[in-house]
Structure formats: C-alpha cells, structure tokens
Short mmCIF file of C-alpha atoms in Angstrom, two decimals:
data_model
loop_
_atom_site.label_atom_id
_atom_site.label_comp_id
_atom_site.label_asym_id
_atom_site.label_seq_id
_atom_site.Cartn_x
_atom_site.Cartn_y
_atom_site.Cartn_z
CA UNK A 1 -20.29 -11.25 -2.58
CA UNK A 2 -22.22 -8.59 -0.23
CA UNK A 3 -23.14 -5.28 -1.91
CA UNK A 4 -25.20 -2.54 -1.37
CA UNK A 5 -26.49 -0.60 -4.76
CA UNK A 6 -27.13 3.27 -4.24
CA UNK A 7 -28.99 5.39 -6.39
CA UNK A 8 -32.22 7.38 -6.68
CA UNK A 9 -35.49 6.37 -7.60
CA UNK A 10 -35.61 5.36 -11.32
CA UNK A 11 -31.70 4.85 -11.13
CA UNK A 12 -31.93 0.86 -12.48
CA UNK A 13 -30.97 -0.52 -9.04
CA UNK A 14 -33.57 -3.18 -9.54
CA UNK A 15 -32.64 -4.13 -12.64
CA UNK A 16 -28.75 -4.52 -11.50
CA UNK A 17 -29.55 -6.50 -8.99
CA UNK A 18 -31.57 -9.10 -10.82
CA UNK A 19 -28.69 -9.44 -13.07
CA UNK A 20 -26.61 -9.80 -10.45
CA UNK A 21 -28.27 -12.26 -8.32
CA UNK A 22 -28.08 -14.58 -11.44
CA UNK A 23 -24.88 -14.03 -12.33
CA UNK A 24 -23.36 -14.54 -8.52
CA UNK A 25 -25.93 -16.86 -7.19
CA UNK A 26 -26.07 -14.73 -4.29
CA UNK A 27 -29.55 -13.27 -2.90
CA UNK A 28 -31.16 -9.60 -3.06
CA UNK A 29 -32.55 -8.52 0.28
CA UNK A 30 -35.27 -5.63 0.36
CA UNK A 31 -36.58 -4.44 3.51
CA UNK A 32 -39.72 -4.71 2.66
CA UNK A 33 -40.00 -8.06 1.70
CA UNK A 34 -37.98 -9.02 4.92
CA UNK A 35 -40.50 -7.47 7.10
CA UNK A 36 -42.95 -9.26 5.39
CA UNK A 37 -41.48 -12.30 6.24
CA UNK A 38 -40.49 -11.61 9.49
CA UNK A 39 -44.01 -10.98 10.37
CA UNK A 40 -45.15 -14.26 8.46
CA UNK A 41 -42.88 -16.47 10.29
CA UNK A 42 -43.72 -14.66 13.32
CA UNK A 43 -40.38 -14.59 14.83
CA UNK A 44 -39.85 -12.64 17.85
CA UNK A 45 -38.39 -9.76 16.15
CA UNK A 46 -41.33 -10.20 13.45
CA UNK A 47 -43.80 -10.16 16.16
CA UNK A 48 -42.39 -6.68 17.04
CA UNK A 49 -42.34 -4.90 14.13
CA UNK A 50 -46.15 -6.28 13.67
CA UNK A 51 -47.40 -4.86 16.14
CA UNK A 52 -45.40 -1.52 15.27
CA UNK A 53 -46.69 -1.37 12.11
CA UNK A 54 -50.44 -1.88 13.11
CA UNK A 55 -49.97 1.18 15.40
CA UNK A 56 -48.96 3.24 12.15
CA UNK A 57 -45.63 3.63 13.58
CA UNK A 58 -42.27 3.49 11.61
CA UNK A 59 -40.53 0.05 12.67
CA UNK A 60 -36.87 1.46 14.21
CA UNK A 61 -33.84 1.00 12.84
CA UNK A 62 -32.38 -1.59 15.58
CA UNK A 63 -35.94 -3.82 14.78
CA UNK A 64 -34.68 -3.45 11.15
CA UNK A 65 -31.09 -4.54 12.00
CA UNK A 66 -31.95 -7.17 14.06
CA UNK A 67 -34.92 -8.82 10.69
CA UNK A 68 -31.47 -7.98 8.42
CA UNK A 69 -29.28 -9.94 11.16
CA UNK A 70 -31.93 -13.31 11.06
CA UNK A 71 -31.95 -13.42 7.42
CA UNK A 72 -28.37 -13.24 6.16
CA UNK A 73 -28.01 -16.11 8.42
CA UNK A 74 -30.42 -18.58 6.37
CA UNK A 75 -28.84 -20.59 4.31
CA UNK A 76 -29.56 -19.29 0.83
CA UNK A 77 -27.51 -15.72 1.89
CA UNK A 78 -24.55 -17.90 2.63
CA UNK A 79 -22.80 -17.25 -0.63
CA UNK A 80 -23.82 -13.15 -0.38
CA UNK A 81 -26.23 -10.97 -0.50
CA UNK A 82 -27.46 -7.17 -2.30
CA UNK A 83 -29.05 -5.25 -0.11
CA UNK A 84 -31.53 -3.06 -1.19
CA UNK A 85 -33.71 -0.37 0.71
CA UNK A 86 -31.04 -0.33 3.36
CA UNK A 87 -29.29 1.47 4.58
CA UNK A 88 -31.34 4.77 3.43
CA UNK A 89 -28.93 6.62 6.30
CA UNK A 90 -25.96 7.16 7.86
CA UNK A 91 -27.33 6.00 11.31
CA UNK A 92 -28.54 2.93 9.57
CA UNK A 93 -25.18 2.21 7.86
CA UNK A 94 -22.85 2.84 11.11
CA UNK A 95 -25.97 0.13 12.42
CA UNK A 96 -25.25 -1.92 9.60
CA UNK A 97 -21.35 -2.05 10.05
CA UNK A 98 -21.71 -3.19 13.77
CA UNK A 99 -23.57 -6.08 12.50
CA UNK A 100 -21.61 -7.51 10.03
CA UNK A 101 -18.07 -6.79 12.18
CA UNK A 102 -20.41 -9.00 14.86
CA UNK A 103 -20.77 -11.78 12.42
CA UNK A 104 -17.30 -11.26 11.05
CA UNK A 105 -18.50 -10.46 7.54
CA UNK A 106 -17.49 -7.33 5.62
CA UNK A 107 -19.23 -5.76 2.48
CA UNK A 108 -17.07 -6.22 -0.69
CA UNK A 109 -18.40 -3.25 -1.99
CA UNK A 110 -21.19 -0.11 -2.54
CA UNK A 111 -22.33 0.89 -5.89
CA UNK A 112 -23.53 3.91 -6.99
CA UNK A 113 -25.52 4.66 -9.63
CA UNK A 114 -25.20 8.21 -10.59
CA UNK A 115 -27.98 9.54 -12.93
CA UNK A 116 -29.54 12.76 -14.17
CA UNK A 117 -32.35 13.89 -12.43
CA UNK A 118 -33.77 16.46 -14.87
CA UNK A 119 -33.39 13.23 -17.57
CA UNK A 120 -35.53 10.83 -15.12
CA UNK A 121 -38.22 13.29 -14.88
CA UNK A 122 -38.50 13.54 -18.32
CA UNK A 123 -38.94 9.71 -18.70
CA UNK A 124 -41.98 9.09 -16.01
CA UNK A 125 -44.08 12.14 -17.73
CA UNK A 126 -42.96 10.83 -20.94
CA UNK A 127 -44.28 7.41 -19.87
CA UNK A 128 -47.36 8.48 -18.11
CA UNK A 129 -48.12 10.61 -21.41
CA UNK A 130 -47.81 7.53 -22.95
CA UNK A 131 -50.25 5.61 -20.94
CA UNK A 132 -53.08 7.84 -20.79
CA UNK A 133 -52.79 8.17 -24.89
CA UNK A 134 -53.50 4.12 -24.55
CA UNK A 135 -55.99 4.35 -22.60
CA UNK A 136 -54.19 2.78 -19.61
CA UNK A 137 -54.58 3.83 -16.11
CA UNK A 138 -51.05 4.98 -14.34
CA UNK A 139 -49.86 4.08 -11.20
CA UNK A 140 -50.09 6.32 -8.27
CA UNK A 141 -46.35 6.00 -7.66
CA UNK A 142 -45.37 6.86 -11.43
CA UNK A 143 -46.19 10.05 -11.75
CA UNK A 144 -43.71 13.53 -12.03
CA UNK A 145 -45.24 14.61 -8.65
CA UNK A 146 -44.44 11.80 -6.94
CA UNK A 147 -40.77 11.25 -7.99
CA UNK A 148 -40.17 14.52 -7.42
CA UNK A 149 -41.18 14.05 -3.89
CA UNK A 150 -39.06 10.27 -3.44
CA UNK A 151 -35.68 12.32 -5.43
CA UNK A 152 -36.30 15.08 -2.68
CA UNK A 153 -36.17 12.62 -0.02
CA UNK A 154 -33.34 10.44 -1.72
CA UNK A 155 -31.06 13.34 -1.38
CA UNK A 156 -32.12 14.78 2.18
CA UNK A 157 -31.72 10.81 3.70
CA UNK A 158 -29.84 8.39 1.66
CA UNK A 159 -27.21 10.70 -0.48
CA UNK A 160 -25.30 11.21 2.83
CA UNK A 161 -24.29 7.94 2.52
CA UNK A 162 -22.28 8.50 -0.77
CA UNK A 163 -19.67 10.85 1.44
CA UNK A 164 -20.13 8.33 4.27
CA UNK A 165 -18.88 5.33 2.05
CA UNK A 166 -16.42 7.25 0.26
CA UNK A 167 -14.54 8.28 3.35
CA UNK A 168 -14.70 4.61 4.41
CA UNK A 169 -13.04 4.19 0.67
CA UNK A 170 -16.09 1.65 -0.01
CA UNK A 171 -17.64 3.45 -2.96
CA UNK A 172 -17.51 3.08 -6.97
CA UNK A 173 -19.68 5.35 -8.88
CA UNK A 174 -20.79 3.85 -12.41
CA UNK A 175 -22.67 6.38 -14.93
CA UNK A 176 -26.31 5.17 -14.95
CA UNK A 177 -27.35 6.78 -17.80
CA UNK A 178 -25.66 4.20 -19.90
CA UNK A 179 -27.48 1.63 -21.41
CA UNK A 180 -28.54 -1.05 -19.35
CA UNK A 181 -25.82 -3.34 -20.68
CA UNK A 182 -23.12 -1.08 -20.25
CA UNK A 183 -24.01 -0.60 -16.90
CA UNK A 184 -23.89 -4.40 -16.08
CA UNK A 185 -20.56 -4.70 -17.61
CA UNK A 186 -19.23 -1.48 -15.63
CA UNK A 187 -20.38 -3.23 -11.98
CA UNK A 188 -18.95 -6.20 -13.65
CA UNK A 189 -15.39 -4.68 -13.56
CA UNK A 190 -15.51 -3.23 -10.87
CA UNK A 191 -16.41 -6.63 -9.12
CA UNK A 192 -13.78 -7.96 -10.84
CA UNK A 193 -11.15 -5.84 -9.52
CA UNK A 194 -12.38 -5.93 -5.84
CA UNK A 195 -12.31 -9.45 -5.62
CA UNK A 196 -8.67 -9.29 -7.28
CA UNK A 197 -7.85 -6.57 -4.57
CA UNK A 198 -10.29 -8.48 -1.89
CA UNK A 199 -7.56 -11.33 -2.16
CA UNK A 200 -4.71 -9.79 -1.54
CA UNK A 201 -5.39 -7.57 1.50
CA UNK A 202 -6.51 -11.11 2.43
CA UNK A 203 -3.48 -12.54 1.90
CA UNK A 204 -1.06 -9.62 3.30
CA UNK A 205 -3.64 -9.47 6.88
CA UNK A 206 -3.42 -13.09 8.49
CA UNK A 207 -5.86 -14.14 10.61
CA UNK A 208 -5.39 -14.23 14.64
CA UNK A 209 -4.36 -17.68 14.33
CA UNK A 210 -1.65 -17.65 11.62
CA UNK A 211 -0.29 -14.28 13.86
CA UNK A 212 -0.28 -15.79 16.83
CA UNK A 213 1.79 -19.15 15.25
CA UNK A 214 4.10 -16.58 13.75
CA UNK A 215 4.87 -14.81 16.88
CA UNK A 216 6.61 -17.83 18.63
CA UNK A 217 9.01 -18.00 15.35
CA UNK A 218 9.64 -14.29 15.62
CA UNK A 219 10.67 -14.13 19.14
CA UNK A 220 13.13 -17.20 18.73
CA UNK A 221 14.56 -14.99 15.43
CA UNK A 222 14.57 -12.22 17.67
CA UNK A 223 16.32 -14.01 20.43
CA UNK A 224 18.90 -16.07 18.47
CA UNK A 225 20.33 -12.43 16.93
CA UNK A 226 20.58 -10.77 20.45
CA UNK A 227 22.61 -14.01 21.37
CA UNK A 228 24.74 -13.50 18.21
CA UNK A 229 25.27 -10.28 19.13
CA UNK A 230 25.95 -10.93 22.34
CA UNK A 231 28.66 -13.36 21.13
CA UNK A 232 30.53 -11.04 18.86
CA UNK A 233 30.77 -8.40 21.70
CA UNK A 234 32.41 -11.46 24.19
CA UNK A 235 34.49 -12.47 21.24
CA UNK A 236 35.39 -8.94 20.53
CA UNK A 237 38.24 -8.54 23.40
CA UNK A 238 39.92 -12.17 22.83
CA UNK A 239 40.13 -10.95 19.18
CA UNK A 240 41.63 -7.36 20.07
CA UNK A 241 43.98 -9.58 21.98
CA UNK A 242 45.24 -12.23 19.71
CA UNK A 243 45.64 -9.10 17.17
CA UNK A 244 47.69 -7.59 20.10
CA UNK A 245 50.08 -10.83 20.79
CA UNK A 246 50.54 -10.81 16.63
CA UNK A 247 51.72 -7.78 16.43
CA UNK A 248 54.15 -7.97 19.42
CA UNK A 249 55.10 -11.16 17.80
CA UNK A 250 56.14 -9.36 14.35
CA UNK A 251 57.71 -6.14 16.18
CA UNK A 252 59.96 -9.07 18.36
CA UNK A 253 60.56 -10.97 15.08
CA UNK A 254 61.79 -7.87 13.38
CA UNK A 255 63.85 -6.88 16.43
CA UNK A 256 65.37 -10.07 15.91
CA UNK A 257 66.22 -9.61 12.84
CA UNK A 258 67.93 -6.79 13.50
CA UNK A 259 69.81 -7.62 16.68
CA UNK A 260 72.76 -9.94 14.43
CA UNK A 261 72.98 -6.55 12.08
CA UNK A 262 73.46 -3.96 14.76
CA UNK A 263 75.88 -6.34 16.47
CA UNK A 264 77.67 -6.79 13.52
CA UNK A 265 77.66 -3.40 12.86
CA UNK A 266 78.79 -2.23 16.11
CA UNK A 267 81.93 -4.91 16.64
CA UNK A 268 82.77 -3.44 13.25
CA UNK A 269 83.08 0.09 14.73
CA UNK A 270 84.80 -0.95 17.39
CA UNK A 271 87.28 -3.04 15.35
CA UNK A 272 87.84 0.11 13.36
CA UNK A 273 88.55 2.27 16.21
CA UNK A 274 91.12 -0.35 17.58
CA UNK A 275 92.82 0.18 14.20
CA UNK A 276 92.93 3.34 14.12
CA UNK A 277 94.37 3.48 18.13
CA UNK A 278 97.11 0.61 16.71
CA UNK A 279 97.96 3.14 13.79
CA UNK A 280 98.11 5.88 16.29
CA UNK A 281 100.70 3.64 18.56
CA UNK A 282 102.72 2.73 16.00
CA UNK A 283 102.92 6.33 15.02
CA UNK A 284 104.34 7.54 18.44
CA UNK A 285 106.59 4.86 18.73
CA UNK A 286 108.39 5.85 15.31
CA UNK A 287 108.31 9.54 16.19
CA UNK A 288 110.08 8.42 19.74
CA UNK A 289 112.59 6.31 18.34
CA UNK A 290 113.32 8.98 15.99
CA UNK A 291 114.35 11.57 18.45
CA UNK A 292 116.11 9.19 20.51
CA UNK A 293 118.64 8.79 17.38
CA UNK A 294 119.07 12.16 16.59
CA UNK A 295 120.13 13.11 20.11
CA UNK A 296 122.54 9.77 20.55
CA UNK A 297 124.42 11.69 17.39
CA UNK A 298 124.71 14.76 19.14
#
C-alpha cells in the first residue's frame, strides 16, 4: 500500500498515518526524518544534502528524490509506504511519478483531508489559552500567528496538488472535521475499494509477458479465419456449379417427362386429322357414285 495524505497543518495527517502504519504494516516516510538519516549514514546523496544544509541552503528537489528513491528500497518499505512532507508541489509530484514509473511501482492512492480553517484557528488559540492559564510554556510553532503563516503557505505550495491529483483521477477527499474515528474508518473504505478496483485493472492490463504469449495465439486465430475464408471463396464457384448441373438436371428430367405426353398428344392429332381426311373420302366417293346413277337413268 503506497499513499500520500494531504491536508493542512492541524488537518490529523499524523495521526492517520500512525493508524495506518499499524493497521497495514507498511512504513510512514517524512522528509525530515529521511534527511536525517541520509546524513547519518552518510550516503553519497546524504553527504550532499549535508553539506547543503550547513550552507543554509534549501536541499533541491532531485537531492530529495534521489534520499526518497534509497529508502523505499530498504527492506522494511517493501510492503508500502505513507509519505508525508512530500510532495509539498506539483514539480515535486511530476518528480515523484518519474521515480516510482522507474522502479515500476505506482501509488494506490492520495488522501485528502479537507478541514475548516477558521475551526483550526480556533483550536491552537483555544489551546494556547489553555496553556498559559496552567502555567505551561507554549511552543513556538503552536501559536495563531504561526499557523496562520504554515495555512498561507499550505495553500500557495501544496493545495495545487489537490487539482494535480484529481486530474490524474488519484484523489479521495474525506471530511476531517469528523472525529478521529470516523475519519479512520472513511480512509478505511476508501482503501478498501481501491484495492478491490486495484485488482481488477490488474487483472484486465496483462503484463508484457502474458501480451506477448498471447500475441502468437492471436495471429494463428487470425490466420486460420483468413484461410477459412479463403476456402469458402474457392469453394464458392464449384458450389455455384454443382447448383448449376442440378438444376439442368431437373429442367432435363422434367423435359423428359414431358416428351412421352407431347408425343402422345401429337400422334393423337394427327390420327384425328387422318379421320377426318378418311370421312372426307368416303364422302366424295358417295356423292360421285351418286351422280354417276342418276345420269345412267337418263
């Protein structure tokens, strides 16, 4: 599980991600604390930001990447990690993105916790009120001045990256004015549903391996059915043929058929006509003899 948990100062994103890093078993990475390390080990990239830091200088973003790069590769980031304190800008997430295509890894998902501002200004003077009336000294960073000045920057720098995640379709917003329980079961949900959803797309985009065995089956399934169709075309003439010959064969059958009739028919005719001439004949003859008797009696 690799998230990243937006939000402005006083938002709860520390809180979430303690919960979470128990609940996952998965690590939360701040910048800070990296750079600490970084420096402690005294890597090479460590080594840099050192001496960038002694100089008063702000460490750059590709010194950042590349501390964020050697740490999600030790082994207790293997089963995910939160990152918190970065990215704090768009620059910094496009950064981010080239990293994790590099190493093949993709973030499941980027929280937001959206709160009221007015609200968490209320809270700090309410708590610094609070700690004077017990006598206790407040903290230099807890004061209405100052979180007015880190809400400022949170929206000139890091909000940015709420449009910039949404476009990438990345972003779930959870309301974190709810209690702190509610707000653990919202992320919890929506977790839920992107490693449902996480799954699938898994499932529906194969890997370069499983494409390229497919590919050999689909060109032979390909082939085979322009053979087919090849085939039917060839067939297609002999068939027009034999269709041909069967239907000469019926018209001579009928013809047949028919030849015995109109014979018949015909030597009838003519039989009746030879009648008819015989009649005719006979008919002469009688009217001959006739006359030949009448003038003998004359």
């Amino acid at each position: 599980m690799r998230l990243i948990l937006l939000g402005p100062p006083g938002s709860g994103k520390g809180t979430q991600a303690q919960r979470l890093v128990q609940q996952y078993g998965i690590v939360q990475l701040s910048t800070g604390d990296m750079l600490r390390a970084a420096v402690a080990a005294q890597t090479p990239i460590g080594l840099k930001a050192k001496d960038i830091m002694a100089a008063g200088g702000l460490v750059p973003d590709e010194v950042v990447v590349g501390i964020i790069a050697d740490r999600i590769e030790q082994p207790d980031a293997k089963n995910g990690f939160i990152l918190d304190g970065f990215p704090r800008t768009v620059p910094q997430a496009e950064a981010l993105d080239q990293l994790l295509k590099k190493k093949q890894m993709t973030l499941d998902a980027v929280i937001e916790l959206r709160v009221n501002e007015g609200v968490l200004l209320e809270r700090v003077e309410r708590r610094a009120a609070e700690m004077k009336a017990r006598g206790e000294a407040v903290r230099a960073d807890d004061t209405p001045e100052v979180l007015t000045k880190r809400l400022s920057s949170y929206r000139e720098q890091t909000e940015p990256l709420i449009h910039y995640y949404s476009d990438h379709r990345m972003l779930a917003t959870v309301d974190g004015m709810m209690s702190i329980e509610q707000v653990t079961e919202e992320i919890g949900r929506i977790l839920a549903a992107v490693g449902k959803s996480g799954g699938s797309r898994a499932a529906k985009k194969a890997s370069p391996a499983k494409r390229s065995a497919k590919a050999p089956a689909r060109a032979n399934k390909t082939a085979a059915k322009k053979v087919a169709k090849k085939a039917v075309k060839a067939a297609a003439p002999a068939k027009k043929a034999g269709k041909t010959a069967k239907t000469a064969a019926k018209a001579g059958k009928k013809a047949a058929k028919k030849a015995p009739k109109a014979a018949a028919k015909k030597a009838g005719k003519t039989a009746k006509a030879s009648n008819k001439a015989s009649k005719s004949a006979k008919g002469s003859r009688k009217t001959s003899a006739k006359a030949a008797k009448k003038r003998s009696a004359r």
